[in-house]
Amino acid sequence: MQEVELKTDVALGVAIPSRNARGRIARLGPVIDAVLANHGYPPVIEQLLAEAMTLTALLGSLLKEPEGQLTLQAQTKGGIIDLMVCDYLGGELRGYVRHDPERLADVSKDPTLQELFGHGYLAITFDQPAAKERYQGIVPLEGKSLAEAAQSYFAQSEQIPSLVRLAAAKTEGHWSAGGLLLQHLPEGEEGRERLHTRLDHPDWPHVAILGGSVKPEELRDEAIPLDDLIWRLFHEEEELRTLPAIKLSRGCRCDPDYVRSVIARFPADEREAMVGEDGVIRVDCAFCSSSFAIAPGELA
Ligand SMILES: [Zn+2]
């Protein structure tokens, strides 16, 4: 098996069996640069999407199925940002943000979620097609950060005590980001009937304190492999397990052939109306900002 480097663009699963805790740690660099390069967003939006992608990597790596998909969607009416979508499929990440540039110009340098989204909601969808399992939870976009919103998602929507840390920064034109997710699952990984989970189990504060001591710089620092960082935090535990690492990359599922096949199904007169001044039909992918030019003759 090919060894996955544990320094950047990678997610690693962690388990601390004696404390009934599991977690994911992720670090992202070039993958964020690659996603953001196509969009040309202002710094505030780039920062938000870098954190959102890091969260998406953490949550996506919880999926058991290789074909499983995780979607993070923040939505609002009348916010400066009205839509943010990130998704994960087999280690591939993509994302985009729809915002009002004029209103964004007036916002503070380090805005709260509420300043950006107004009264918005964060929907997290786990989709595992083989098991025919689809689960969506929704929480208000409140608090200072996406990490806080994600923590309340797990507490409110899934009744799982969780810790989420996200860090992202751009230095010398390149992004580096890292995230840590820790959860207390005293009744095991399976099942959603956790109504009787004790939210005050003594093992959990212990894990949360150790995990919470991680510094943003450590999460982002490519010089510290993820297994070393986990060891730093939890080396005093009885047993510390890691799962096979997942390589992260930028990936979009838009496909010129698929786009062509969709357009080809429209009636001829409707296709005619889609042709622009340059004589081709243009279809844009919001996720990756790719633009497909389809000549009407191709569809005949
Ligand atoms: Zn695309």
GROMACS .gro file of C-alpha atoms and ligand atoms in nm:
model
  301
    1MET     CA    1   0.000   0.000   0.000
    2GLN     CA    2   0.123   0.343  -0.088
    3GLU     CA    3   0.220   0.547   0.213
    4VAL     CA    4   0.027   0.876   0.233
    5GLU     CA    5   0.237   1.168   0.352
    6LEU     CA    6   0.092   1.308   0.671
    7LYS     CA    7   0.201   1.669   0.628
    8THR     CA    8  -0.051   1.841   0.405
    9ASP     CA    9  -0.367   1.778   0.199
   10VAL     CA   10  -0.445   1.482   0.418
   11ALA     CA   11  -0.699   1.370   0.679
   12LEU     CA   12  -0.630   1.115   0.950
   13GLY     CA   13  -0.872   0.928   1.172
   14VAL     CA   14  -0.794   0.886   1.540
   15ALA     CA   15  -0.942   0.673   1.817
   16ILE     CA   16  -0.883   0.678   2.190
   17PRO     CA   17  -1.066   0.358   2.292
   18SER     CA   18  -1.018   0.388   2.668
   19ARG     CA   19  -1.193   0.727   2.661
   20ASN     CA   20  -1.464   0.629   2.410
   21ALA     CA   21  -1.342   0.907   2.187
   22ARG     CA   22  -1.282   0.928   1.818
   23GLY     CA   23  -1.162   1.208   1.600
   24ARG     CA   24  -1.032   1.337   1.273
   25ILE     CA   25  -0.740   1.565   1.210
   26ALA     CA   26  -0.679   1.729   0.875
   27ARG     CA   27  -0.432   1.965   0.715
   28LEU     CA   28  -0.488   2.145   0.387
   29GLY     CA   29  -0.258   2.360   0.176
   30PRO     CA   30  -0.229   2.324  -0.204
   31VAL     CA   31  -0.585   2.191  -0.224
   32ILE     CA   32  -0.718   2.523  -0.088
   33ASP     CA   33  -0.492   2.722  -0.321
   34ALA     CA   34  -0.626   2.517  -0.613
   35VAL     CA   35  -0.993   2.569  -0.523
   36LEU     CA   36  -0.954   2.942  -0.451
   37ALA     CA   37  -0.738   3.010  -0.758
   38ASN     CA   38  -1.037   2.978  -0.990
   39HIS     CA   39  -1.267   3.203  -0.793
   40GLY     CA   40  -1.081   3.530  -0.723
   41TYR     CA   41  -1.270   3.601  -0.398
   42PRO     CA   42  -1.191   3.891  -0.160
   43PRO     CA   43  -0.983   3.800   0.151
   44VAL     CA   44  -1.280   3.768   0.392
   45ILE     CA   45  -1.452   3.519   0.161
   46GLU     CA   46  -1.130   3.327   0.099
   47GLN     CA   47  -1.077   3.294   0.474
   48LEU     CA   48  -1.429   3.163   0.526
   49LEU     CA   49  -1.408   2.914   0.240
   50ALA     CA   50  -1.065   2.791   0.357
   51GLU     CA   51  -1.216   2.717   0.700
   52ALA     CA   52  -1.527   2.563   0.544
   53MET     CA   53  -1.316   2.331   0.328
   54THR     CA   54  -1.117   2.225   0.633
   55LEU     CA   55  -1.441   2.146   0.818
   56THR     CA   56  -1.568   1.961   0.510
   57ALA     CA   57  -1.253   1.748   0.506
   58LEU     CA   58  -1.297   1.663   0.876
   59LEU     CA   59  -1.663   1.568   0.835
   60GLY     CA   60  -1.616   1.396   0.500
   61SER     CA   61  -1.347   1.172   0.642
   62LEU     CA   62  -1.604   1.041   0.892
   63LEU     CA   63  -1.788   0.871   0.605
   64LYS     CA   64  -1.741   0.497   0.597
   65GLU     CA   65  -1.822   0.444   0.230
   66PRO     CA   66  -1.572   0.537  -0.041
   67GLU     CA   67  -1.870   0.659  -0.249
   68GLY     CA   68  -2.012   0.854   0.043
   69GLN     CA   69  -2.063   1.225   0.003
   70LEU     CA   70  -2.062   1.501   0.259
   71THR     CA   71  -2.215   1.838   0.181
   72LEU     CA   72  -2.183   2.150   0.388
   73GLN     CA   73  -2.428   2.420   0.287
   74ALA     CA   74  -2.472   2.757   0.449
   75GLN     CA   75  -2.777   2.942   0.335
   76THR     CA   76  -2.952   3.263   0.419
   77LYS     CA   77  -3.194   3.520   0.288
   78GLY     CA   78  -3.063   3.874   0.269
   79GLY     CA   79  -2.716   3.804   0.406
   80ILE     CA   80  -2.401   3.947   0.247
   81ILE     CA   81  -2.334   3.583   0.167
   82ASP     CA   82  -2.650   3.411   0.051
   83LEU     CA   83  -2.499   3.072  -0.030
   84MET     CA   84  -2.186   2.875   0.053
   85VAL     CA   85  -2.148   2.514  -0.057
   86CYS     CA   86  -1.859   2.274   0.001
   87ASP     CA   87  -1.859   1.906  -0.063
   88TYR     CA   88  -1.645   1.597  -0.023
   89LEU     CA   89  -1.640   1.275  -0.221
   90GLY     CA   90  -1.361   1.023  -0.181
   91GLY     CA   91  -1.109   1.282  -0.064
   92GLU     CA   92  -1.202   1.529  -0.338
   93LEU     CA   93  -1.308   1.873  -0.222
   94ARG     CA   94  -1.473   2.166  -0.392
   95GLY     CA   95  -1.659   2.474  -0.283
   96TYR     CA   96  -1.795   2.814  -0.372
   97VAL     CA   97  -1.952   3.119  -0.214
   98ARG     CA   98  -2.213   3.353  -0.355
   99HIS     CA   99  -2.194   3.700  -0.206
  100ASP     CA  100  -2.270   4.066  -0.258
  101PRO     CA  101  -1.933   4.240  -0.318
  102GLU     CA  102  -2.071   4.589  -0.251
  103ARG     CA  103  -2.208   4.507   0.092
  104LEU     CA  104  -1.899   4.301   0.173
  105ALA     CA  105  -1.682   4.611   0.128
  106ASP     CA  106  -1.845   4.768   0.436
  107VAL     CA  107  -1.795   4.472   0.666
  108SER     CA  108  -1.534   4.461   0.946
  109LYS     CA  109  -1.201   4.286   0.889
  110ASP     CA  110  -1.281   3.990   1.108
  111PRO     CA  111  -1.657   3.956   1.072
  112THR     CA  112  -1.881   3.727   1.276
  113LEU     CA  113  -2.093   3.467   1.102
  114GLN     CA  114  -2.397   3.683   1.166
  115GLU     CA  115  -2.239   3.984   0.994
  116LEU     CA  116  -2.175   3.771   0.686
  117PHE     CA  117  -2.484   3.553   0.677
  118GLY     CA  118  -2.747   3.752   0.865
  119HIS     CA  119  -2.991   3.494   0.996
  120GLY     CA  120  -2.852   3.192   0.821
  121TYR     CA  121  -2.851   2.819   0.860
  122LEU     CA  122  -2.586   2.557   0.819
  123ALA     CA  123  -2.698   2.224   0.675
  124ILE     CA  124  -2.469   1.924   0.697
  125THR     CA  125  -2.565   1.622   0.487
  126PHE     CA  126  -2.407   1.278   0.513
  127ASP     CA  127  -2.495   1.065   0.214
  128GLN     CA  128  -2.391   0.699   0.202
  129PRO     CA  129  -2.546   0.548  -0.112
  130ALA     CA  130  -2.449   0.182  -0.056
  131ALA     CA  131  -2.618   0.175   0.285
  132LYS     CA  132  -2.901   0.396   0.149
  133GLU     CA  133  -2.833   0.624   0.438
  134ARG     CA  134  -2.893   0.994   0.411
  135TYR     CA  135  -2.883   1.215   0.713
  136GLN     CA  136  -2.915   1.591   0.730
  137GLY     CA  137  -2.885   1.817   1.029
  138ILE     CA  138  -2.944   2.190   1.036
  139VAL     CA  139  -2.821   2.449   1.287
  140PRO     CA  140  -2.839   2.829   1.295
  141LEU     CA  141  -2.521   3.001   1.178
  142GLU     CA  142  -2.443   3.165   1.508
  143GLY     CA  143  -2.134   3.235   1.708
  144LYS     CA  144  -1.797   3.364   1.613
  145SER     CA  145  -1.683   3.094   1.378
  146LEU     CA  146  -1.771   2.796   1.165
  147ALA     CA  147  -1.599   2.576   1.422
  148GLU     CA  148  -1.849   2.695   1.685
  149ALA     CA  149  -2.141   2.637   1.448
  150ALA     CA  150  -2.015   2.284   1.377
  151GLN     CA  151  -1.981   2.211   1.748
  152SER     CA  152  -2.339   2.314   1.809
  153TYR     CA  153  -2.447   2.105   1.510
  154PHE     CA  154  -2.313   1.794   1.682
  155ALA     CA  155  -2.446   1.891   2.024
  156GLN     CA  156  -2.797   1.988   1.907
  157SER     CA  157  -2.854   1.779   1.600
  158GLU     CA  158  -2.672   1.460   1.691
  159GLN     CA  159  -2.643   1.479   2.070
  160ILE     CA  160  -2.272   1.403   2.050
  161PRO     CA  161  -2.034   1.603   2.270
  162SER     CA  162  -1.778   1.733   2.021
  163LEU     CA  163  -1.483   1.964   1.992
  164VAL     CA  164  -1.406   2.136   1.663
  165ARG     CA  165  -1.098   2.350   1.598
  166LEU     CA  166  -1.027   2.516   1.264
  167ALA     CA  167  -0.731   2.731   1.165
  168ALA     CA  168  -0.655   2.885   0.828
  169ALA     CA  169  -0.419   3.158   0.713
  170LYS     CA  170  -0.258   3.281   0.395
  171THR     CA  171   0.113   3.354   0.402
  172GLU     CA  172   0.323   3.455   0.102
  173GLY     CA  173   0.037   3.383  -0.133
  174HIS     CA  174  -0.031   3.031  -0.009
  175TRP     CA  175  -0.293   2.890   0.222
  176SER     CA  176  -0.228   2.659   0.510
  177ALA     CA  177  -0.513   2.526   0.718
  178GLY     CA  178  -0.575   2.261   0.976
  179GLY     CA  179  -0.862   2.121   1.174
  180LEU     CA  180  -0.933   1.888   1.461
  181LEU     CA  181  -1.262   1.714   1.542
  182LEU     CA  182  -1.302   1.507   1.857
  183GLN     CA  183  -1.616   1.328   1.968
  184HIS     CA  184  -1.733   1.129   2.263
  185LEU     CA  185  -1.917   0.813   2.162
  186PRO     CA  186  -1.967   0.605   2.476
  187GLU     CA  187  -2.225   0.388   2.301
  188GLY     CA  188  -2.013   0.320   2.001
  189GLU     CA  189  -2.013   0.454   1.650
  190GLU     CA  190  -2.340   0.301   1.536
  191GLY     CA  191  -2.692   0.418   1.587
  192ARG     CA  192  -2.843   0.755   1.637
  193GLU     CA  193  -3.046   0.670   1.946
  194ARG     CA  194  -2.829   0.857   2.188
  195LEU     CA  195  -3.102   1.027   2.387
  196HIS     CA  196  -2.960   0.886   2.706
  197THR     CA  197  -2.600   0.976   2.637
  198ARG     CA  198  -2.460   1.146   2.940
  199LEU     CA  199  -2.332   1.483   2.830
  200ASP     CA  200  -2.130   1.501   3.153
  201HIS     CA  201  -1.933   1.177   3.123
  202PRO     CA  202  -1.596   1.232   3.300
  203ASP     CA  203  -1.390   1.097   3.009
  204TRP     CA  204  -1.507   1.368   2.776
  205PRO     CA  205  -1.377   1.680   2.956
  206HIS     CA  206  -1.038   1.510   2.976
  207VAL     CA  207  -1.025   1.449   2.600
  208ALA     CA  208  -1.168   1.794   2.525
  209ILE     CA  209  -0.906   1.967   2.741
  210LEU     CA  210  -0.618   1.781   2.577
  211GLY     CA  211  -0.758   1.831   2.227
  212GLY     CA  212  -0.849   2.192   2.297
  213SER     CA  213  -0.489   2.268   2.389
  214VAL     CA  214  -0.385   2.238   2.025
  215LYS     CA  215  -0.259   2.569   1.887
  216PRO     CA  216  -0.377   2.710   1.552
  217GLU     CA  217  -0.010   2.725   1.440
  218GLU     CA  218   0.032   2.355   1.515
  219LEU     CA  219  -0.277   2.267   1.315
  220ARG     CA  220  -0.141   2.463   1.018
  221ASP     CA  221   0.230   2.378   1.043
  222GLU     CA  222   0.330   2.143   0.759
  223ALA     CA  223   0.652   2.062   0.943
  224ILE     CA  224   0.452   1.861   1.200
  225PRO     CA  225   0.312   1.538   1.054
  226LEU     CA  226  -0.044   1.476   1.175
  227ASP     CA  227   0.043   1.158   1.364
  228ASP     CA  228   0.314   1.349   1.555
  229LEU     CA  229   0.065   1.621   1.642
  230ILE     CA  230  -0.190   1.369   1.769
  231TRP     CA  231   0.086   1.205   1.973
  232ARG     CA  232   0.178   1.543   2.122
  233LEU     CA  233  -0.178   1.589   2.242
  234PHE     CA  234  -0.263   1.238   2.359
  235HIS     CA  235   0.060   1.053   2.433
  236GLU     CA  236  -0.038   0.990   2.794
  237GLU     CA  237  -0.346   0.793   2.694
  238GLU     CA  238  -0.350   0.419   2.742
  239GLU     CA  239  -0.407   0.353   2.373
  240LEU     CA  240  -0.405   0.579   2.070
  241ARG     CA  241  -0.503   0.441   1.731
  242THR     CA  242  -0.488   0.597   1.388
  243LEU     CA  243  -0.685   0.493   1.081
  244PRO     CA  244  -0.551   0.483   0.724
  245ALA     CA  245  -0.489   0.840   0.604
  246ILE     CA  246  -0.701   0.993   0.328
  247LYS     CA  247  -0.531   1.206   0.064
  248LEU     CA  248  -0.720   1.528  -0.012
  249SER     CA  249  -0.738   1.690  -0.352
  250ARG     CA  250  -0.939   1.941  -0.547
  251GLY     CA  251  -1.199   1.774  -0.758
  252CYS     CA  252  -1.505   1.885  -0.941
  253ARG     CA  253  -1.760   1.649  -1.086
  254CYS     CA  254  -1.861   1.879  -1.366
  255ASP     CA  255  -1.804   1.696  -1.690
  256PRO     CA  256  -1.816   1.851  -2.040
  257ASP     CA  257  -1.973   1.535  -2.185
  258TYR     CA  258  -2.243   1.534  -1.921
  259VAL     CA  259  -2.316   1.904  -1.974
  260ARG     CA  260  -2.341   1.839  -2.349
  261SER     CA  261  -2.582   1.550  -2.293
  262VAL     CA  262  -2.806   1.765  -2.070
  263ILE     CA  263  -2.816   2.050  -2.323
  264ALA     CA  264  -2.881   1.805  -2.606
  265ARG     CA  265  -3.206   1.700  -2.438
  266PHE     CA  266  -3.357   2.049  -2.470
  267PRO     CA  267  -3.586   2.112  -2.768
  268ALA     CA  268  -3.408   2.268  -3.067
  269ASP     CA  269  -3.576   2.609  -3.027
  270GLU     CA  270  -3.472   2.633  -2.662
  271ARG     CA  271  -3.115   2.539  -2.749
  272GLU     CA  272  -3.120   2.807  -3.017
  273ALA     CA  273  -3.217   3.064  -2.751
  274MET     CA  274  -2.917   2.961  -2.537
  275VAL     CA  275  -2.664   3.048  -2.805
  276GLY     CA  276  -2.474   3.363  -2.715
  277GLU     CA  277  -2.336   3.639  -2.933
  278ASP     CA  278  -2.017   3.440  -2.984
  279GLY     CA  279  -2.215   3.162  -3.149
  280VAL     CA  280  -2.174   2.904  -2.868
  281ILE     CA  281  -2.374   2.792  -2.567
  282ARG     CA  282  -2.187   2.874  -2.246
  283VAL     CA  283  -2.245   2.672  -1.932
  284ASP     CA  284  -2.063   2.769  -1.613
  285CYS     CA  285  -1.986   2.548  -1.316
  286ALA     CA  286  -2.031   2.748  -0.997
  287PHE     CA  287  -1.809   2.508  -0.803
  288CYS     CA  288  -1.492   2.539  -1.007
  289SER     CA  289  -1.569   2.846  -1.221
  290SER     CA  290  -1.509   2.640  -1.534
  291SER     CA  291  -1.691   2.757  -1.840
  292PHE     CA  292  -1.790   2.511  -2.109
  293ALA     CA  293  -1.841   2.638  -2.461
  294ILE     CA  294  -2.065   2.411  -2.663
  295ALA     CA  295  -2.105   2.466  -3.034
  296PRO     CA  296  -2.469   2.406  -3.139
  297GLY     CA  297  -2.343   2.182  -3.421
  298GLU     CA  298  -2.194   1.939  -3.165
  299LEU     CA  299  -2.539   1.855  -3.038
  300ALA     CA  300  -2.702   1.759  -3.366
  301ZN      ZN  301  -1.689   2.222  -1.188
   0.00000   0.00000   0.00000
